[in-house]
């Protein structure tokens, strides 16, 4: 993917992959030193990030009218003075359901700091609507010769105030720009308002938003405008299921007509006579099993009783309590032994680097959740397999994973005590496999994962992507297939640390 046009030279040089990033370590440190203590006035912040009024109004009107050509066909007047062009224009998306339901207050504060038109409530304006009509407005004006609109489109950065699921939603919509050849793709900064915030932790934005959030918002916006940019791998997931539908799927999972079943791979169950497909993208992890079931129950409890979700700490307490009551510890007492482990319903295959052959990976019978992880952070900042020594990695042919190196880790969680100890970092998870993808070159060979899930006595299987869970319907007679492969284009994320 082509490097985006970035406003300042320091940031532009930070775009190359991690090997190049290391050589600029000293520059990065000097850029960010004492950044948290820098005092920025409201006037200075506005001058740096706020769009000219005529463009703010034009973008707003195009989104409201759902017509990206409206600005080009109307009498929008560009400014006479190009000094009005901001150094690093910011657009902010706020999930009002995140942050212990503090989202509306945070949105109000953001609108007061920059402008009402540059802050979007995700319950009112979806990311794909902004990309189609908002960015389309700037592109239409730029095609008419508006240099201010052109420069703002090239320099723009996005700030997402929400949890991992919200960040993934926005990143996924921005990724469509690559397919449409609408470059550059704006990089994303994170204001962590979720429960786990693993994406935010991985890129230096912290595990939660400060209690003194009113003053922290201004500093966060300033950091979002000056911090360097790094790359993030993303992974496509395709679910091919017997006829039927997923009830209330997360917004990151969409119905698709594209259903693919590799006939060259051994299938243990029965092929469905007709299929439906769902497709999505994850950036941190995909999981199936008991951890997804707990997440599913927690999300529904939070939606039914929003007064319980009044902050990250309360969320984690409720989450832990819910996990103890939803099967991690009680399965031995209430379930048929044949239903306890994923081994009874799931077959796992992987395709390794430089290999066209599928390899079957045995799932231990004690494993009740399988996680495919892209980053080091899972379950609110935990590293599931601990700090692996170099001799361990070399012995098993593994390398230490990075956010942009095309590595995907697969690990398993066993009983409730095992999951709990992993979360408090007393022990490590069961390291099942590591997938590798060759760096993009002429061969374009990629690693892949295939899960076959057989129904039998299981009526539902619970799955989640980046903290957004759903209930996957199962049938007694036919298998459901989950295919995971790497997305060719990487996402751009602003480094907060």
Coordinates of C-alpha atoms in Angstrom, one line a residue:
X1 CA 0.0 0.0 0.0
X2 CA 1.3 3.5 -0.8
X3 CA 2.4 5.7 2.0
X4 CA 0.0 8.4 2.8
X5 CA 0.8 12.1 2.5
X6 CA 1.5 13.3 6.0
X7 CA 1.7 16.9 7.2
X8 CA 5.1 16.9 8.8
X9 CA 8.4 15.2 7.7
X10 CA 9.0 13.4 11.0
X11 CA 5.7 11.5 10.8
X12 CA 6.1 10.8 7.1
X13 CA 9.4 9.0 7.8
X14 CA 7.8 6.9 10.4
X15 CA 5.6 5.1 7.9
X16 CA 8.0 2.3 6.8
X17 CA 7.8 -1.1 8.5
X18 CA 9.1 -1.8 12.0
X19 CA 12.7 -2.5 10.8
X20 CA 12.9 1.1 9.6
X21 CA 11.0 2.4 12.6
X22 CA 13.8 1.2 14.9
X23 CA 16.3 3.4 13.1
X24 CA 14.3 6.5 14.0
X25 CA 13.9 5.5 17.7
X26 CA 15.8 8.5 18.9
X27 CA 13.8 10.9 16.7
X28 CA 10.6 9.4 18.0
X29 CA 11.6 9.8 21.6
X30 CA 12.6 13.4 21.1
X31 CA 9.3 14.1 19.4
X32 CA 7.2 12.6 22.3
X33 CA 9.3 13.6 25.3
X34 CA 7.2 15.2 28.0
X35 CA 4.3 15.2 25.5
X36 CA 1.8 14.4 28.3
X37 CA 2.9 17.5 30.2
X38 CA 2.7 19.9 27.3
X39 CA 0.1 22.5 27.8
X40 CA -1.8 23.4 24.7
X41 CA -4.4 26.2 24.7
X42 CA -7.7 25.8 23.1
X43 CA -6.9 28.4 20.5
X44 CA -3.6 26.6 19.6
X45 CA -5.4 23.3 19.3
X46 CA -8.1 24.7 17.1
X47 CA -5.5 26.4 14.8
X48 CA -3.7 23.0 14.4
X49 CA -6.7 20.7 13.9
X50 CA -9.9 22.6 13.0
X51 CA -11.2 22.7 9.4
X52 CA -12.3 26.0 7.8
X53 CA -16.0 26.6 8.5
X54 CA -17.0 26.4 4.8
X55 CA -15.6 22.8 4.6
X56 CA -17.1 21.8 7.9
X57 CA -20.5 22.9 6.7
X58 CA -20.0 21.2 3.3
X59 CA -19.0 17.9 4.9
X60 CA -22.0 18.0 7.3
X61 CA -24.5 18.8 4.5
X62 CA -23.1 16.0 2.2
X63 CA -23.5 13.5 5.0
X64 CA -27.0 14.7 6.0
X65 CA -28.1 14.6 2.3
X66 CA -26.2 11.4 1.6
X67 CA -24.9 13.0 -1.5
X68 CA -21.1 13.5 -2.0
X69 CA -21.7 15.6 -5.1
X70 CA -23.8 18.2 -3.3
X71 CA -20.8 20.3 -2.3
X72 CA -19.4 20.3 -5.8
X73 CA -22.8 21.3 -7.3
X74 CA -23.5 24.0 -4.7
X75 CA -22.0 27.5 -4.2
X76 CA -19.3 26.5 -1.7
X77 CA -16.8 29.3 -1.6
X78 CA -13.1 28.4 -0.8
X79 CA -11.3 30.7 1.5
X80 CA -9.2 33.5 0.1
X81 CA -6.4 32.8 2.6
X82 CA -4.8 29.4 2.5
X83 CA -3.5 30.0 6.0
X84 CA -6.8 28.7 7.2
X85 CA -5.7 25.2 6.3
X86 CA -5.0 23.3 9.5
X87 CA -1.6 21.6 10.0
X88 CA -3.2 18.2 10.9
X89 CA -7.0 18.1 10.5
X90 CA -8.8 15.8 12.9
X91 CA -12.1 14.0 12.7
X92 CA -13.5 12.3 15.8
X93 CA -15.9 9.4 16.1
X94 CA -17.5 8.8 19.5
X95 CA -19.3 5.7 20.7
X96 CA -21.8 7.1 23.3
X97 CA -22.3 3.6 24.8
X98 CA -18.6 3.3 25.7
X99 CA -16.7 4.9 28.6
X100 CA -19.2 3.8 31.3
X101 CA -21.9 5.7 29.4
X102 CA -19.8 8.8 29.6
X103 CA -19.7 9.0 25.8
X104 CA -22.2 11.9 25.5
X105 CA -20.3 14.0 27.9
X106 CA -17.0 13.3 26.2
X107 CA -18.7 14.1 22.8
X108 CA -19.8 17.5 24.2
X109 CA -16.4 18.3 25.4
X110 CA -14.8 17.4 22.1
X111 CA -17.3 19.5 20.2
X112 CA -16.5 22.4 22.4
X113 CA -12.7 22.0 21.9
X114 CA -12.7 21.7 18.1
X115 CA -16.0 22.1 16.4
X116 CA -19.4 20.4 16.4
X117 CA -19.1 19.4 12.7
X118 CA -15.8 17.5 13.3
X119 CA -17.2 15.2 16.0
X120 CA -19.5 12.4 15.0
X121 CA -21.8 10.3 17.2
X122 CA -21.6 6.7 15.9
X123 CA -25.3 6.1 16.6
X124 CA -26.1 9.0 14.2
X125 CA -23.3 8.9 11.6
X126 CA -21.7 5.5 10.7
X127 CA -18.0 5.4 9.6
X128 CA -19.0 4.2 6.1
X129 CA -21.3 7.2 5.7
X130 CA -18.5 9.6 6.6
X131 CA -16.1 7.8 4.2
X132 CA -18.6 7.8 1.3
X133 CA -20.1 11.3 1.8
X134 CA -17.7 13.2 4.0
X135 CA -14.4 12.2 2.4
X136 CA -16.3 12.2 -1.0
X137 CA -17.2 15.8 -0.4
X138 CA -13.5 16.8 0.1
X139 CA -12.5 14.7 -3.0
X140 CA -15.2 16.4 -5.1
X141 CA -14.1 19.9 -4.1
X142 CA -10.5 19.0 -4.7
X143 CA -11.3 17.8 -8.2
X144 CA -12.8 21.3 -8.8
X145 CA -9.4 22.9 -7.9
X146 CA -10.0 23.6 -4.2
X147 CA -6.4 23.3 -2.8
X148 CA -7.6 23.6 0.8
X149 CA -9.9 20.7 0.5
X150 CA -7.2 18.6 -1.3
X151 CA -4.6 19.3 1.4
X152 CA -7.1 18.5 4.2
X153 CA -8.0 15.2 2.6
X154 CA -4.3 14.3 2.3
X155 CA -3.4 15.3 5.9
X156 CA -6.5 14.1 7.7
X157 CA -6.3 11.9 10.8
X158 CA -9.1 10.1 12.6
X159 CA -9.6 9.8 16.4
X160 CA -11.9 7.0 17.7
X161 CA -13.3 7.3 21.2
X162 CA -14.5 3.8 22.1
X163 CA -13.5 0.3 22.8
X164 CA -11.7 -2.3 20.6
X165 CA -14.9 -3.2 18.7
X166 CA -15.5 0.5 17.8
X167 CA -11.9 1.0 16.7
X168 CA -12.0 -2.2 14.6
X169 CA -15.3 -1.0 13.0
X170 CA -13.7 2.3 11.9
X171 CA -10.5 0.7 10.7
X172 CA -12.5 -1.8 8.7
X173 CA -14.5 1.0 7.0
X174 CA -11.3 2.9 6.3
X175 CA -9.8 -0.2 4.7
X176 CA -12.4 0.0 2.0
X177 CA -10.5 3.0 0.7
X178 CA -7.7 0.7 -0.4
X179 CA -10.1 -1.3 -2.5
X180 CA -11.6 1.8 -4.0
X181 CA -8.1 3.3 -4.7
X182 CA -9.0 6.4 -2.7
X183 CA -5.6 7.1 -1.2
X184 CA -4.3 8.1 1.2
X185 CA -6.1 6.3 4.0
X186 CA -6.3 8.4 7.2
X187 CA -4.4 7.0 10.2
X188 CA -6.4 6.3 13.4
X189 CA -5.7 7.5 17.0
X190 CA -7.5 5.9 20.0
X191 CA -9.3 7.4 23.0
X192 CA -9.8 4.2 25.1
X193 CA -13.4 4.1 26.4
X194 CA -14.0 0.3 26.3
X195 CA -13.5 -2.5 28.9
X196 CA -10.5 -4.3 27.6
X197 CA -8.9 -1.7 25.3
X198 CA -6.3 -4.1 24.0
X199 CA -5.8 -2.3 20.7
X200 CA -5.3 0.9 22.6
X201 CA -2.7 -0.7 25.0
X202 CA -0.8 -2.1 22.1
X203 CA -0.3 1.3 20.5
X204 CA 0.5 3.3 23.6
X205 CA -2.9 5.0 24.2
X206 CA -3.4 3.3 27.6
X207 CA -5.8 0.8 29.0
X208 CA -8.4 3.3 30.1
X209 CA -9.2 7.0 29.8
X210 CA -8.1 9.1 32.8
X211 CA -10.6 10.0 35.5
X212 CA -9.7 13.6 34.9
X213 CA -10.9 13.1 31.3
X214 CA -11.9 16.8 30.7
X215 CA -8.3 17.9 30.8
X216 CA -7.0 14.7 29.2
X217 CA -9.1 15.1 26.0
X218 CA -7.1 18.2 25.0
X219 CA -3.8 16.4 25.5
X220 CA -5.1 13.4 23.6
X221 CA -6.1 15.5 20.6
X222 CA -2.7 17.1 20.6
X223 CA -0.9 13.8 20.7
X224 CA -3.1 12.5 17.9
X225 CA -1.9 15.3 15.7
X226 CA 1.8 15.0 16.3
X227 CA 2.6 11.4 17.2
X228 CA 4.2 9.0 14.6
X229 CA 2.3 6.4 12.6
X230 CA 2.8 2.6 12.6
X231 CA 1.2 -0.3 10.7
X232 CA -1.2 -2.9 11.8
X233 CA -2.1 -6.3 10.2
X234 CA -5.7 -7.2 9.7
X235 CA -7.3 -10.5 9.1
X236 CA -10.4 -11.4 7.1
X237 CA -12.9 -13.9 8.4
X238 CA -15.4 -15.7 6.2
X239 CA -18.1 -17.8 7.9
X240 CA -19.9 -20.3 5.6
X241 CA -22.9 -21.8 7.4
X242 CA -26.0 -23.9 6.5
X243 CA -29.0 -21.9 5.4
X244 CA -30.1 -19.6 8.2
X245 CA -28.9 -16.3 9.7
X246 CA -27.0 -14.9 12.7
X247 CA -29.3 -13.0 15.0
X248 CA -28.0 -9.6 15.9
X249 CA -24.5 -9.9 14.5
X250 CA -21.9 -7.3 15.5
X251 CA -21.5 -4.4 13.1
X252 CA -18.1 -5.7 12.1
X253 CA -19.7 -8.9 10.6
X254 CA -21.7 -8.5 7.4
X255 CA -23.7 -10.9 5.3
X256 CA -22.0 -11.8 2.0
X257 CA -22.9 -13.7 -1.1
X258 CA -19.3 -15.0 -1.2
X259 CA -19.2 -18.5 0.3
X260 CA -16.1 -20.7 -0.2
X261 CA -15.4 -24.2 0.9
X262 CA -12.1 -25.7 -0.1
X263 CA -13.0 -29.1 -1.6
X264 CA -9.4 -30.2 -1.4
X265 CA -9.5 -30.2 2.4
X266 CA -10.9 -33.2 4.3
X267 CA -14.3 -32.5 5.7
X268 CA -15.3 -34.5 8.7
X269 CA -19.0 -33.5 8.9
X270 CA -21.6 -33.2 6.2
X271 CA -21.6 -30.5 3.5
X272 CA -24.7 -28.3 3.7
X273 CA -26.8 -28.4 0.5
X274 CA -27.1 -24.6 0.6
X275 CA -25.1 -22.0 2.4
X276 CA -25.2 -18.4 3.8
X277 CA -22.1 -16.4 4.3
X278 CA -20.9 -13.7 6.7
X279 CA -17.6 -11.7 6.4
X280 CA -15.7 -9.4 8.7
X281 CA -12.2 -8.2 9.6
X282 CA -10.5 -8.4 13.0
X283 CA -7.3 -6.6 14.2
X284 CA -6.5 -8.1 17.5
X285 CA -8.2 -11.5 18.0
X286 CA -10.9 -14.0 17.0
X287 CA -12.0 -16.6 19.5
X288 CA -14.5 -19.4 19.8
X289 CA -15.7 -21.1 22.9
X290 CA -16.3 -20.3 26.5
X291 CA -14.6 -16.9 26.6
X292 CA -16.8 -15.7 23.8
X293 CA -19.9 -17.0 25.6
X294 CA -19.0 -15.0 28.7
X295 CA -18.4 -11.9 26.5
X296 CA -21.8 -12.5 24.9
X297 CA -23.6 -12.7 28.2
X298 CA -21.8 -9.6 29.5
X299 CA -22.7 -7.5 26.5
X300 CA -26.4 -8.5 26.7
X301 CA -26.4 -7.8 30.5
X302 CA -24.9 -4.4 29.9
X303 CA -27.4 -3.5 27.2
X304 CA -30.3 -4.7 29.3
X305 CA -29.1 -2.9 32.4
X306 CA -26.9 0.0 31.3
X307 CA -26.9 1.5 34.8
X308 CA -24.5 -1.3 35.8
X309 CA -21.9 -0.1 33.2
X310 CA -20.7 3.0 34.9
X311 CA -17.0 2.7 34.3
X312 CA -14.2 0.3 33.3
X313 CA -13.6 -0.9 36.8
X314 CA -17.3 -1.8 37.4
X315 CA -17.3 -3.4 33.9
X316 CA -14.4 -5.7 34.8
X317 CA -15.9 -6.7 38.2
X318 CA -19.2 -7.6 36.5
X319 CA -17.4 -9.4 33.7
X320 CA -15.4 -11.5 36.1
X321 CA -18.5 -12.3 38.2
X322 CA -20.4 -13.2 35.0
X323 CA -17.6 -15.5 33.9
X324 CA -17.8 -17.4 37.1
X325 CA -21.5 -18.1 36.7
X326 CA -21.6 -18.8 33.0
X327 CA -19.8 -22.0 32.6
X328 CA -16.1 -21.6 33.2
X329 CA -16.5 -23.3 36.6
X330 CA -19.9 -24.9 36.5
X331 CA -19.7 -27.0 33.3
X332 CA -18.6 -30.1 35.1
X333 CA -21.8 -30.0 37.1
X334 CA -24.4 -29.0 34.6
X335 CA -23.3 -30.2 31.1
X336 CA -22.9 -33.5 29.4
X337 CA -19.2 -34.5 29.5
X338 CA -19.3 -34.8 25.7
X339 CA -20.0 -31.1 25.4
X340 CA -17.2 -29.7 27.5
X341 CA -14.3 -29.4 25.1
X342 CA -14.0 -27.9 21.7
X343 CA -12.3 -31.1 20.5
X344 CA -15.7 -32.7 20.3
X345 CA -17.1 -30.2 17.8
X346 CA -14.2 -28.5 16.1
X347 CA -11.5 -29.5 13.6
X348 CA -8.5 -27.0 13.2
X349 CA -6.3 -26.8 10.1
X350 CA -3.6 -24.3 9.3
X351 CA -1.6 -23.6 6.2
X352 CA 2.0 -22.7 7.0
X353 CA 4.5 -20.4 5.2
X354 CA 5.6 -21.6 1.8
X355 CA 3.2 -24.5 1.9
X356 CA 0.1 -25.2 -0.2
X357 CA -0.9 -28.1 2.0
X358 CA -3.3 -27.9 4.9
X359 CA -2.0 -29.3 8.2
X360 CA -4.4 -30.6 10.8
X361 CA -3.6 -29.3 14.3
X362 CA -4.9 -31.5 17.2
X363 CA -7.0 -29.6 19.8
X364 CA -6.3 -30.8 23.3
X365 CA -9.4 -32.3 24.9
X366 CA -9.2 -29.9 27.9
X367 CA -9.3 -26.7 25.7
X368 CA -12.6 -24.9 26.0
X369 CA -11.7 -21.7 24.1
X370 CA -9.4 -21.2 21.1
X371 CA -8.0 -17.8 20.3
X372 CA -6.3 -16.5 17.2
X373 CA -4.3 -13.4 18.4
X374 CA -2.6 -10.8 16.3
X375 CA -1.2 -8.6 19.1
X376 CA 0.4 -9.2 22.4
X377 CA -2.6 -7.9 24.4
X378 CA -5.6 -10.0 25.2
X379 CA -8.2 -9.8 28.1
X380 CA -7.4 -6.2 29.2
X381 CA -3.6 -6.2 28.5
X382 CA -2.6 -9.7 29.3
X383 CA 0.1 -11.5 27.3
X384 CA -1.5 -15.0 27.3
X385 CA 1.8 -17.0 26.8
X386 CA 4.0 -14.8 29.0
X387 CA 7.5 -13.7 28.1
X388 CA 8.8 -16.5 25.9
X389 CA 12.5 -17.1 25.9
X390 CA 14.5 -17.1 22.7
X391 CA 15.4 -20.8 23.0
X392 CA 11.7 -21.7 23.3
X393 CA 11.0 -19.7 20.1
X394 CA 13.9 -21.2 18.1
X395 CA 13.1 -24.8 19.2
X396 CA 9.5 -24.5 17.9
X397 CA 10.3 -22.4 14.9
X398 CA 8.5 -19.4 16.2
X399 CA 9.5 -15.7 16.1
X400 CA 8.4 -13.0 18.5
X401 CA 5.2 -11.4 17.0
X402 CA 4.8 -7.8 16.1
X403 CA 1.7 -5.8 15.1
X404 CA 2.8 -5.5 11.5
X405 CA 4.8 -8.7 10.8
X406 CA 2.0 -10.9 9.5
X407 CA 2.1 -13.3 12.5
X408 CA -1.0 -14.8 14.0
X409 CA -0.8 -16.8 17.3
X410 CA -3.2 -19.6 18.2
X411 CA -3.6 -20.5 21.8
X412 CA -6.1 -22.4 24.0
X413 CA -7.7 -21.8 27.4
X414 CA -8.7 -24.8 29.5
X415 CA -10.8 -24.7 32.7
X416 CA -12.0 -21.7 34.6
X417 CA -9.0 -21.6 36.9
X418 CA -6.7 -21.7 33.9
X419 CA -8.3 -18.8 32.2
X420 CA -8.4 -16.8 35.5
X421 CA -4.7 -17.4 36.2
X422 CA -3.8 -16.4 32.6
X423 CA -5.7 -13.2 33.1
X424 CA -3.7 -12.3 36.2
X425 CA -0.5 -13.5 34.6
X426 CA 0.2 -16.4 37.0
X427 CA 0.5 -18.9 34.2
X428 CA 0.6 -18.9 30.4
X429 CA -2.0 -20.2 27.9
X430 CA -1.6 -23.4 25.9
X431 CA 0.5 -22.4 22.8
X432 CA -1.1 -24.3 20.0
X433 CA 0.4 -22.9 16.8
X434 CA 1.9 -19.8 15.2
X435 CA 1.0 -18.8 11.7
X436 CA 3.3 -16.8 9.4
X437 CA 2.6 -14.8 6.3
X438 CA 5.4 -14.0 3.9
X439 CA 6.0 -10.3 3.4
X440 CA 4.1 -9.0 0.4
X441 CA 6.1 -9.9 -2.7
X442 CA 5.7 -11.3 -6.1
X443 CA 4.6 -14.7 -4.8
X444 CA 2.0 -13.3 -2.4
X445 CA 1.8 -16.5 -0.4
X446 CA -0.2 -16.3 2.8
X447 CA -0.9 -18.4 5.9
X448 CA -4.5 -19.4 6.5
X449 CA -6.7 -21.0 9.2
X450 CA -9.7 -23.3 8.6
X451 CA -12.1 -24.2 11.4
X452 CA -14.8 -26.8 10.8
X453 CA -17.5 -26.8 13.5
X454 CA -19.9 -29.7 13.7
X455 CA -23.2 -29.2 15.3
X456 CA -24.3 -32.5 16.8
X457 CA -25.8 -31.8 20.3
X458 CA -24.5 -28.2 20.2
X459 CA -27.3 -25.8 19.2
X460 CA -25.0 -22.7 19.3
X461 CA -21.3 -21.9 19.3
X462 CA -20.2 -18.5 20.7
X463 CA -17.6 -16.5 18.8
X464 CA -16.1 -13.0 19.0
X465 CA -13.9 -10.6 17.1
X466 CA -12.1 -7.8 19.0
X467 CA -14.5 -8.0 21.9
X468 CA -17.7 -8.1 19.8
X469 CA -19.4 -11.4 20.4
X470 CA -22.2 -13.2 18.7
X471 CA -24.1 -16.5 18.9
X472 CA -23.4 -18.7 15.9
X473 CA -26.3 -21.1 15.2
X474 CA -25.4 -24.7 14.6
X475 CA -27.3 -27.6 13.0
X476 CA -27.2 -31.3 14.0
X477 CA -26.7 -32.5 10.4
X478 CA -24.3 -30.0 8.7
X479 CA -20.9 -28.3 9.4
X480 CA -20.1 -24.6 9.6
X481 CA -16.8 -23.4 8.3
X482 CA -14.6 -20.5 9.4
X483 CA -11.8 -19.3 7.1
X484 CA -9.3 -16.8 8.2
X485 CA -6.7 -15.1 5.9
X486 CA -4.6 -12.0 6.0
X487 CA -5.9 -8.8 4.4
X488 CA -3.4 -7.6 1.8
X489 CA -3.5 -3.9 2.9
X490 CA -2.3 -2.9 6.4
X491 CA -4.0 -0.3 8.6
X492 CA -2.3 2.9 9.8
X493 CA -2.5 3.6 13.6
X494 CA -1.0 6.6 15.4
X495 CA 1.4 5.6 18.2
X496 CA 0.4 7.2 21.5
X497 CA 3.5 6.4 23.5

